[in-house]
Tab-separated table of C-alpha atoms in Angstrom:
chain	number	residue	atom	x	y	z
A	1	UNK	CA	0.000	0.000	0.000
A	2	UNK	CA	1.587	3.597	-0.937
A	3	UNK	CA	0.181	5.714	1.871
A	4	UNK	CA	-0.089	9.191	1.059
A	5	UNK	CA	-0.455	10.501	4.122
A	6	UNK	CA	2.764	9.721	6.108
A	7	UNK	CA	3.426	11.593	9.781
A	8	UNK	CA	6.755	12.791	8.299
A	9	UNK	CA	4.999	14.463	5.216
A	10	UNK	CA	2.361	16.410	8.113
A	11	UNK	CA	5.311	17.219	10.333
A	12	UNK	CA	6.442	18.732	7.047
A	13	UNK	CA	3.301	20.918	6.556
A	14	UNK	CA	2.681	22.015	10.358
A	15	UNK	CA	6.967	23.212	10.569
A	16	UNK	CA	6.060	24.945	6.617
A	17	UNK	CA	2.866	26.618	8.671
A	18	UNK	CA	5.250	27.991	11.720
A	19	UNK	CA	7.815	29.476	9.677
A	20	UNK	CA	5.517	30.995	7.490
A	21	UNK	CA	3.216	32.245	10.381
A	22	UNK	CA	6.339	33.784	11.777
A	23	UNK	CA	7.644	35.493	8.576
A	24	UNK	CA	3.581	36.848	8.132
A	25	UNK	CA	3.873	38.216	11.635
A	26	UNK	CA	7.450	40.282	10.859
A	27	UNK	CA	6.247	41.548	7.405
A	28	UNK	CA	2.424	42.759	9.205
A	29	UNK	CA	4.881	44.347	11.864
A	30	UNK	CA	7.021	46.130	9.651
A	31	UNK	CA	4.312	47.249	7.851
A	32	UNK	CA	2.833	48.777	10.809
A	33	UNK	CA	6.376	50.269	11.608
A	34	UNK	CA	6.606	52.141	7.736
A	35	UNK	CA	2.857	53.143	8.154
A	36	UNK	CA	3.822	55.170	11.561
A	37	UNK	CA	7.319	56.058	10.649
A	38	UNK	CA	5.084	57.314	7.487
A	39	UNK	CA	2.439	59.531	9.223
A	40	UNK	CA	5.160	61.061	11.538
A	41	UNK	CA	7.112	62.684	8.722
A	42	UNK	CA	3.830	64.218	7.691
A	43	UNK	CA	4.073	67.865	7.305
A	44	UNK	CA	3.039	70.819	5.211
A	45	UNK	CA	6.015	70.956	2.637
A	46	UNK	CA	5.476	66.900	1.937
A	47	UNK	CA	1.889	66.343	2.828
A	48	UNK	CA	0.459	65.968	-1.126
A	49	UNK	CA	3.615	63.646	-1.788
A	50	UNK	CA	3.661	61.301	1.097
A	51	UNK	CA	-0.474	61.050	0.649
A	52	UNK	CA	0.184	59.072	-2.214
A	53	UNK	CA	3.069	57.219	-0.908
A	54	UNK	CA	1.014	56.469	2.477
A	55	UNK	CA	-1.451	54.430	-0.306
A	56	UNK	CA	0.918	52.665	-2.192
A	57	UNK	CA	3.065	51.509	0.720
A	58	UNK	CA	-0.231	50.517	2.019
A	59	UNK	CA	-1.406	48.382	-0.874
A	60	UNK	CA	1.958	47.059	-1.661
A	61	UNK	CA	2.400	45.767	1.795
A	62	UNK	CA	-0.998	44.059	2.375
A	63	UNK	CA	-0.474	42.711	-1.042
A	64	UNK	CA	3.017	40.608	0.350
A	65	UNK	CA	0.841	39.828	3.477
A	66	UNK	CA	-2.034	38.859	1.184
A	67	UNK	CA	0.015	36.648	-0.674
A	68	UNK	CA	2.154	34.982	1.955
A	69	UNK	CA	-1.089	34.301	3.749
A	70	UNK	CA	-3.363	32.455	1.078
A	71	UNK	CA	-1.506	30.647	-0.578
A	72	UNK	CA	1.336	30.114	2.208
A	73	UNK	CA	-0.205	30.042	5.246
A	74	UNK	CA	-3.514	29.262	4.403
A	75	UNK	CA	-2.524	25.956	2.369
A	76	UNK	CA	-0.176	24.913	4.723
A	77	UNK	CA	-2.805	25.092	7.328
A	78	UNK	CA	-5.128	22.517	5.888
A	79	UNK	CA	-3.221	20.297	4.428
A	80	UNK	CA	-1.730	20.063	7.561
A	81	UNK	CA	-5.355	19.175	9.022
A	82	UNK	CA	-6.513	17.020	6.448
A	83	UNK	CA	-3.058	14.615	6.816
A	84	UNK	CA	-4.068	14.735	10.339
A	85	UNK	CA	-7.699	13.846	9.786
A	86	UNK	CA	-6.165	10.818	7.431
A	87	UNK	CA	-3.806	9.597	10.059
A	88	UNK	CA	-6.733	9.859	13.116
A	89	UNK	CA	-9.309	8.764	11.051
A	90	UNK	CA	-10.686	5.451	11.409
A	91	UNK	CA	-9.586	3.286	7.792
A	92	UNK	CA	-11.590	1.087	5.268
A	93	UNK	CA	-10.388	-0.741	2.451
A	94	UNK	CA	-12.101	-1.099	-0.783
A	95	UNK	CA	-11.436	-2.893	-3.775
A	96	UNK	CA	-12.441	-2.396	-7.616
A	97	UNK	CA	-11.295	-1.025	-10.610
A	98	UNK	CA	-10.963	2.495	-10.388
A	99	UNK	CA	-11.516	5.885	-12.771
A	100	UNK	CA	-10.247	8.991	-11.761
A	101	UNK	CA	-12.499	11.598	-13.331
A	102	UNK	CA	-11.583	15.423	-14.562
A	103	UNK	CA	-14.277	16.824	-11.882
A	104	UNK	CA	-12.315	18.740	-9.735
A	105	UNK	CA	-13.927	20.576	-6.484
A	106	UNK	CA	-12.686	23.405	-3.940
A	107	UNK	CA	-13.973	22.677	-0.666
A	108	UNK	CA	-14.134	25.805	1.142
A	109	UNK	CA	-11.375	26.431	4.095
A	110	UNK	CA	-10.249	23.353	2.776
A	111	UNK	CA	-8.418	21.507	0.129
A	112	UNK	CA	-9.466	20.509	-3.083
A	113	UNK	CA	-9.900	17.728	-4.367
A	114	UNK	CA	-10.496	15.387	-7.067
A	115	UNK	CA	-13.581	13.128	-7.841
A	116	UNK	CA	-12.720	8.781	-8.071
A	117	UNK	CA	-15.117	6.126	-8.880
A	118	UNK	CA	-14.174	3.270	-7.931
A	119	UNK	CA	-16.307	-0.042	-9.562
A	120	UNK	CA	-16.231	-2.658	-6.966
A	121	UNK	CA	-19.002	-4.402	-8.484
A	122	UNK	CA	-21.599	-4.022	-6.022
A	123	UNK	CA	-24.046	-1.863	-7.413
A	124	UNK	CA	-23.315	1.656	-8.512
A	125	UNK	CA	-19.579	2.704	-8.281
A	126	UNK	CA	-18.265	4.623	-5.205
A	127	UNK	CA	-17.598	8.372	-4.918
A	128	UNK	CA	-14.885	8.693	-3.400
A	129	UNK	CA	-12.224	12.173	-2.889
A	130	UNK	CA	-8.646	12.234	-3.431
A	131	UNK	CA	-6.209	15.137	-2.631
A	132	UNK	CA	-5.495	16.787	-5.950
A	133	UNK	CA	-2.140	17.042	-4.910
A	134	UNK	CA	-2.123	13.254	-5.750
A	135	UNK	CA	-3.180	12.921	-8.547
A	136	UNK	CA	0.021	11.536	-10.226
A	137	UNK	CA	0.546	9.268	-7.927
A	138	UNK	CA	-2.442	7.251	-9.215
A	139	UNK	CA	-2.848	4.175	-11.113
A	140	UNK	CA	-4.216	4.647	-14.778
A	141	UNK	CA	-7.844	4.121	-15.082
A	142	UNK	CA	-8.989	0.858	-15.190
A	143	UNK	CA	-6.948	-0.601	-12.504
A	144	UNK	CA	-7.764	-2.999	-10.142
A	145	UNK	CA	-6.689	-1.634	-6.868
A	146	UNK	CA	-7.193	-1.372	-3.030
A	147	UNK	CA	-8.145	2.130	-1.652
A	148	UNK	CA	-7.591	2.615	1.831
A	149	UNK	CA	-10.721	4.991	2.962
A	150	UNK	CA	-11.166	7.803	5.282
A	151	UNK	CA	-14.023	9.527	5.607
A	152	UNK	CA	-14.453	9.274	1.779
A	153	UNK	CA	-11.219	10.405	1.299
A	154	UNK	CA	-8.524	8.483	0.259
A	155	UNK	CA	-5.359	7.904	1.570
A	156	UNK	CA	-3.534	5.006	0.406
A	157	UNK	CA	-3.512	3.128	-2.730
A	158	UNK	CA	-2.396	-0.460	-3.584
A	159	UNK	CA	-2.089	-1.494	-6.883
A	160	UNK	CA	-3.210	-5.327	-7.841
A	161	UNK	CA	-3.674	-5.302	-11.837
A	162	UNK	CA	-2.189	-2.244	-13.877
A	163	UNK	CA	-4.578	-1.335	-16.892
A	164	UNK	CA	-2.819	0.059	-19.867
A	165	UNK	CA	-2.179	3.621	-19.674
A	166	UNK	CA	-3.835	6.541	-22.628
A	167	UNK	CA	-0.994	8.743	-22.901
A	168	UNK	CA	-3.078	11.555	-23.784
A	169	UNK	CA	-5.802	11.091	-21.440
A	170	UNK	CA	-3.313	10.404	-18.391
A	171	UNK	CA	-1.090	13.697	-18.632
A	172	UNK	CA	-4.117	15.364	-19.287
A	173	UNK	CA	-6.165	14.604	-16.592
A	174	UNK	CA	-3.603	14.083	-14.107
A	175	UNK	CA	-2.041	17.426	-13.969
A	176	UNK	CA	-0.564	17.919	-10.571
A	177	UNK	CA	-2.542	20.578	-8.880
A	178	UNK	CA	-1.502	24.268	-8.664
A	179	UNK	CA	-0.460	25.995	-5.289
A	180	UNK	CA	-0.252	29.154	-6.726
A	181	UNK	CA	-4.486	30.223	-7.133
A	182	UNK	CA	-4.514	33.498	-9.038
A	183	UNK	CA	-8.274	33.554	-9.350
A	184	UNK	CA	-8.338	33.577	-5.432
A	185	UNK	CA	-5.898	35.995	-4.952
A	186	UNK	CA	-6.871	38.698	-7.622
A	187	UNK	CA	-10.288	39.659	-5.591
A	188	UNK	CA	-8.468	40.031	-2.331
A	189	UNK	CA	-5.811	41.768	-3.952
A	190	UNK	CA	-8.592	44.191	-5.046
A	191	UNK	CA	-10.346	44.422	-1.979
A	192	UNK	CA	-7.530	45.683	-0.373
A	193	UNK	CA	-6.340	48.042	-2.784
A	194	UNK	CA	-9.842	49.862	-2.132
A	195	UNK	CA	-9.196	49.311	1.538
A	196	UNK	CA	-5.957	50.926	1.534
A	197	UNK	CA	-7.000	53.750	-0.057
A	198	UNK	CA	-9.862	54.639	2.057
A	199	UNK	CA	-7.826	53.801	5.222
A	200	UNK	CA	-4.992	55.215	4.432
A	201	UNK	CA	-6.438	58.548	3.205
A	202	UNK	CA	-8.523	58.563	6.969
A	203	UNK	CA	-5.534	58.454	8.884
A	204	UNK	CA	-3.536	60.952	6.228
A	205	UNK	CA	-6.647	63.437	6.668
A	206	UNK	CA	-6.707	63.018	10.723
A	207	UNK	CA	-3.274	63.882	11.007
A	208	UNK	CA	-2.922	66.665	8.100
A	209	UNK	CA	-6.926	68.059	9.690
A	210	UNK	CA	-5.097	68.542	13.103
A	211	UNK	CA	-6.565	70.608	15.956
A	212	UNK	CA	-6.828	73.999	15.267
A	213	UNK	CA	-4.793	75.897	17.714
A	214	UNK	CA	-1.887	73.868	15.507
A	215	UNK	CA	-2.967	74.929	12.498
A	216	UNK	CA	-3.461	77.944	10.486
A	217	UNK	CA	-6.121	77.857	7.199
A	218	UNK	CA	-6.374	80.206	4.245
A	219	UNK	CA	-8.837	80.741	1.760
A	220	UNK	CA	-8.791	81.914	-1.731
A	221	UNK	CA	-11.814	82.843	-3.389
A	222	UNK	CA	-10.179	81.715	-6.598
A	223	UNK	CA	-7.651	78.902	-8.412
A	224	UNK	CA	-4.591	78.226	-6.714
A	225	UNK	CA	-2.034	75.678	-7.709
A	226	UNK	CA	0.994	73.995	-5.854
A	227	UNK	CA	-0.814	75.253	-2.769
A	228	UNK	CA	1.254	72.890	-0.734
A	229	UNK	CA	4.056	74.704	-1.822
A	230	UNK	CA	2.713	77.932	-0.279
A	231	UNK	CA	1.682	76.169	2.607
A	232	UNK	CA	5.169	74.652	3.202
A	233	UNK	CA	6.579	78.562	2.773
A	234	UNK	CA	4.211	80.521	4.931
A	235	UNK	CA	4.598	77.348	7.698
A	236	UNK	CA	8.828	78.100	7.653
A	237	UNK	CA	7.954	81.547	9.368
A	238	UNK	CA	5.271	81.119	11.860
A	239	UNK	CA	6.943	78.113	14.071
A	240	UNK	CA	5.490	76.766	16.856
A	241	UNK	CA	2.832	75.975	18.075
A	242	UNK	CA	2.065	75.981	14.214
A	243	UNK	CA	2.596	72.455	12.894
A	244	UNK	CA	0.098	72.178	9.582
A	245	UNK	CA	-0.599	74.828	6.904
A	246	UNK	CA	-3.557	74.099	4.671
A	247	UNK	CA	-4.289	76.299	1.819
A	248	UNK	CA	-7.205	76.070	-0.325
A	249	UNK	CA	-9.781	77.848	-2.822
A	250	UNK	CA	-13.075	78.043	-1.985
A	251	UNK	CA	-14.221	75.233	-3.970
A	252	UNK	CA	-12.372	72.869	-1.314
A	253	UNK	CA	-14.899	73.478	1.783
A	254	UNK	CA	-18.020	73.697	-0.706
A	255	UNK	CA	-19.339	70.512	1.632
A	256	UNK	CA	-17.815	72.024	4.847
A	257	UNK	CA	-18.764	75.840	5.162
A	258	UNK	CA	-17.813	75.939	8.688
A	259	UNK	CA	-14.181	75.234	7.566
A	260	UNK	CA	-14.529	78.480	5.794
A	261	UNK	CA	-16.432	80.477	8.576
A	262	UNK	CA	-13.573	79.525	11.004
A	263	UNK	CA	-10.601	79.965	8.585
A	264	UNK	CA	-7.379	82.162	9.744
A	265	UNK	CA	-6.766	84.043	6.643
A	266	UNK	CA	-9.288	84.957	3.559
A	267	UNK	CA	-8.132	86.265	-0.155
A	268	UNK	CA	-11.093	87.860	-2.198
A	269	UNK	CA	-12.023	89.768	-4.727
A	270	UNK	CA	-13.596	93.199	-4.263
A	271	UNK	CA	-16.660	92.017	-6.035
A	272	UNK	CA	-17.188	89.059	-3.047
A	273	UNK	CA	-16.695	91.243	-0.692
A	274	UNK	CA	-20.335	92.217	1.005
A	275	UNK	CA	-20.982	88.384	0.816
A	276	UNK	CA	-18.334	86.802	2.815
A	277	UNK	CA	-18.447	90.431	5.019
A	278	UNK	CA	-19.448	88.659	8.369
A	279	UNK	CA	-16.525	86.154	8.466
A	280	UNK	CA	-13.649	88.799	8.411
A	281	UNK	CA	-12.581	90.152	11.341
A	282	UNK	CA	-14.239	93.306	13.065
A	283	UNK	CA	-12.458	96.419	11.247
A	284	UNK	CA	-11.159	94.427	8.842
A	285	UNK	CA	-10.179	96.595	5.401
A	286	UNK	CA	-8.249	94.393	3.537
A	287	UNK	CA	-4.471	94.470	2.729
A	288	UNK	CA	-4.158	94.539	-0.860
A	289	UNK	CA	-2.872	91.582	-2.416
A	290	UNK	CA	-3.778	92.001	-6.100
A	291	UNK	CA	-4.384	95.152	-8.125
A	292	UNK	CA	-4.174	95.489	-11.835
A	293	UNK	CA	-3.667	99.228	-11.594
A	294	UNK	CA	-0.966	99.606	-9.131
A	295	UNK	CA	0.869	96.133	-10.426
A	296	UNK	CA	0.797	94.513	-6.748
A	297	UNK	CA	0.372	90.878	-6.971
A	298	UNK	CA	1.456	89.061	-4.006
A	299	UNK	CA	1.896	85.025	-4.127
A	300	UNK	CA	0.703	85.041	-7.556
A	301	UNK	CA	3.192	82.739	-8.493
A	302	UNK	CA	0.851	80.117	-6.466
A	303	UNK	CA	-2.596	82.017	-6.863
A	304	UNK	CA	-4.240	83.309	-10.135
A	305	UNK	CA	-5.978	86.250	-9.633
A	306	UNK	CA	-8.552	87.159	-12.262
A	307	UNK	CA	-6.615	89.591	-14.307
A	308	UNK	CA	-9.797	92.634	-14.322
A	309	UNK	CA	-10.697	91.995	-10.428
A	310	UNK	CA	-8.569	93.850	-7.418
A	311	UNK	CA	-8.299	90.909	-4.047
A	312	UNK	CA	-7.765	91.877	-0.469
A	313	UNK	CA	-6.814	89.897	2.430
A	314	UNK	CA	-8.618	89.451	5.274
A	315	UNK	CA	-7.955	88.117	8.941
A	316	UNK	CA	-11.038	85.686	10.153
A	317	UNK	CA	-13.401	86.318	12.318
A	318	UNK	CA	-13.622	82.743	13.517
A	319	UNK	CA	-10.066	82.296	13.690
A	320	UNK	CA	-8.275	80.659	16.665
A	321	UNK	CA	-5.492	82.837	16.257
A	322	UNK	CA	-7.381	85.985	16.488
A	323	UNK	CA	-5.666	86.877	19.851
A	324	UNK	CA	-2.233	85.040	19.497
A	325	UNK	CA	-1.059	87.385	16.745
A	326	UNK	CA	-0.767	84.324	14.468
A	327	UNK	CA	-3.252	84.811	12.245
A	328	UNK	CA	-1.630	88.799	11.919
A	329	UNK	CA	2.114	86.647	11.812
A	330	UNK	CA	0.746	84.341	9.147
A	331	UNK	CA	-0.835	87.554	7.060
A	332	UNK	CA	2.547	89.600	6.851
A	333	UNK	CA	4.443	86.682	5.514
A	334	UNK	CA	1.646	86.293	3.066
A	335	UNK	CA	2.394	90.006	2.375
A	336	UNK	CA	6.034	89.023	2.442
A	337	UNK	CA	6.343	86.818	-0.199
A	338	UNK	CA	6.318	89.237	-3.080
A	339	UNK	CA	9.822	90.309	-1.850
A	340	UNK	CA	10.961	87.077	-1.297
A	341	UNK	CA	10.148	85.702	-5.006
A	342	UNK	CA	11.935	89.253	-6.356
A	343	UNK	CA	15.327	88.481	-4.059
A	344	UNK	CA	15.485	84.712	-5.662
């Protein structure tokens, strides 16, 4: 009898399912490690950058886990238990001439398997599962063999009359089974690309949306590009307890207007300036930071200013920094940059 399940070939599986438990448990860890060592070198100057980095360290990393586990792990793990359930397992012995058909089954959280009839002349023939693994190892159909019997499945086979192997038909149908199961993987793989991204862009939004005595907001009631840019200048001058700058248009808080009623800083146009009127400071007039008859354009390397319209800047009503002088800090260096861009 040629047993296939042998207590050296599950000691095999169960040492394959430690190591590979252990390496699982490193990778998850050291993806946790990037992931923080990630959101702490968050600031204003990188935050657009490491966003997208943040994702695809993210995905790429739960794809290795992903991929150690299913097919690794996963395997290991029950064909591990179902050499265990064959050694345990109480054992019959059948004889007949056997057929080893081309249905082949997944059992779920399990192996899969292959579908045997074996003709012992009694009736119908028997149904009978066989590891797919195995299916080399078999006798060509037609056979007349002993099956040792487990719970259906089978786990030894003896040989008594070889039948004349089809070439064709054998290699054909007795293809050793894949480990490797890209159809199972791919969905996974998918899931947790959308997973990352969601996930990660929480946690990137959490830190980057950070309380707001730390932070300091302007508006633009207009386009700006490479805002992060500005952000990352205007944050080199106003130090602590200043840790995140966010600039945005308008367009950015159309969902969230009281991130625009409680905003440090506001740019507008003239022509906006009655309807945003209650969110500016008390005495507010504006500081000029556009005007196409004097020439003064301040920052407008980052915001474009509609060429016919004159913008002011305005201090917030609802700002945090009203009485800290950092909304007033953050203003001048707005002011500021003009010289700045001329020096360079």
């Amino acid at each position: 009898m040629e047993w296939f399940s042998t207590a050296e070939e599950l000691s095999l599986w169960q040492k394959r399912e430690k190591r590979l438990t252990a390496v699982f448990r490193i990778l998850a860890l050291c993806a946790v490690i990037v992931f923080v060592v990630l959101c702490l070198m968050i600031h204003t100057g990188n935050a657009q950058t490491l966003h997208w980095i943040l994702i695809a360290v993210t995905c790429v990393l739960g794809w290795i886990c992903i991929s150690l586990h299913v097919p690794g792990i996963q395997e290991a793990r029950t064909q591990a238990g179902h050499l265990d359930m064959l050694l345990q397992g109480e054992k019959e012995t059948y004889t007949g001439r056997m057929t080893l058909t081309r249905e082949s089954i997944s059992i779920p959280k399990s192996i899969r398997i292959r579908k045997v009839l074996l003709d012992t002349g009694e009736g119908e023939p028997k149904r009978l599962n066989l590891d797919e693994r195995w299916v080399s190892r078999m006798p060509a159909d037609g056979s007349l063999v002993n099956l040792s019997v487990v719970h259906s499945y089978i786990a030894g086979v003896e040989t008594l009359e070889e039948a004349p192997a089809d070439t064709a038909e054998s290699s054909a149908s007795r293809r050793p089974a894949r480990s490797w199961q890209l159809k199972k993987l791919l969905p996974l793989l998918g899931i947790w690309a959308l997973a990352a991204f969601f996930f990660s862009s929480f946690v990137f939004y959490q830190i980057t949306d950070t309380d707001p005595v730390h932070k300091l907001a302007l508006y633009v009631d207009g386009e700006v590009r490479n805002e992060a840019q500005l952000a990352a200048r205007l944050e080199k001058g106003l130090g602590e307890p200043i840790r995140m700058v966010q600039v945005h248009p308008f367009m950015y808080a159309m969902f969230g207007s009281e991130a625009l009623k409680t905003a440090d800083l506001y740019i507008v146009p003239d022509s906006d300036r009655e309807q945003y009127a209650d969110w500016f400071a008390p005495g507010e007039e504006g500081l000029p930071v556009y005007d196409p008859e004097t020439g003064v354009s301040v920052a407008g390397t980052w915001i474009l200013y509609a060429p016919e319209e004159t913008y002011r800047l305005y201090i917030g009503a609802g700002s945090p920094h009203l009485t800290d002088g950092l909304a007033q800090l953050g203003a001048e260096l707005l002011m500021n940059l003009n010289t700045e861009e001329e020096i360079q």
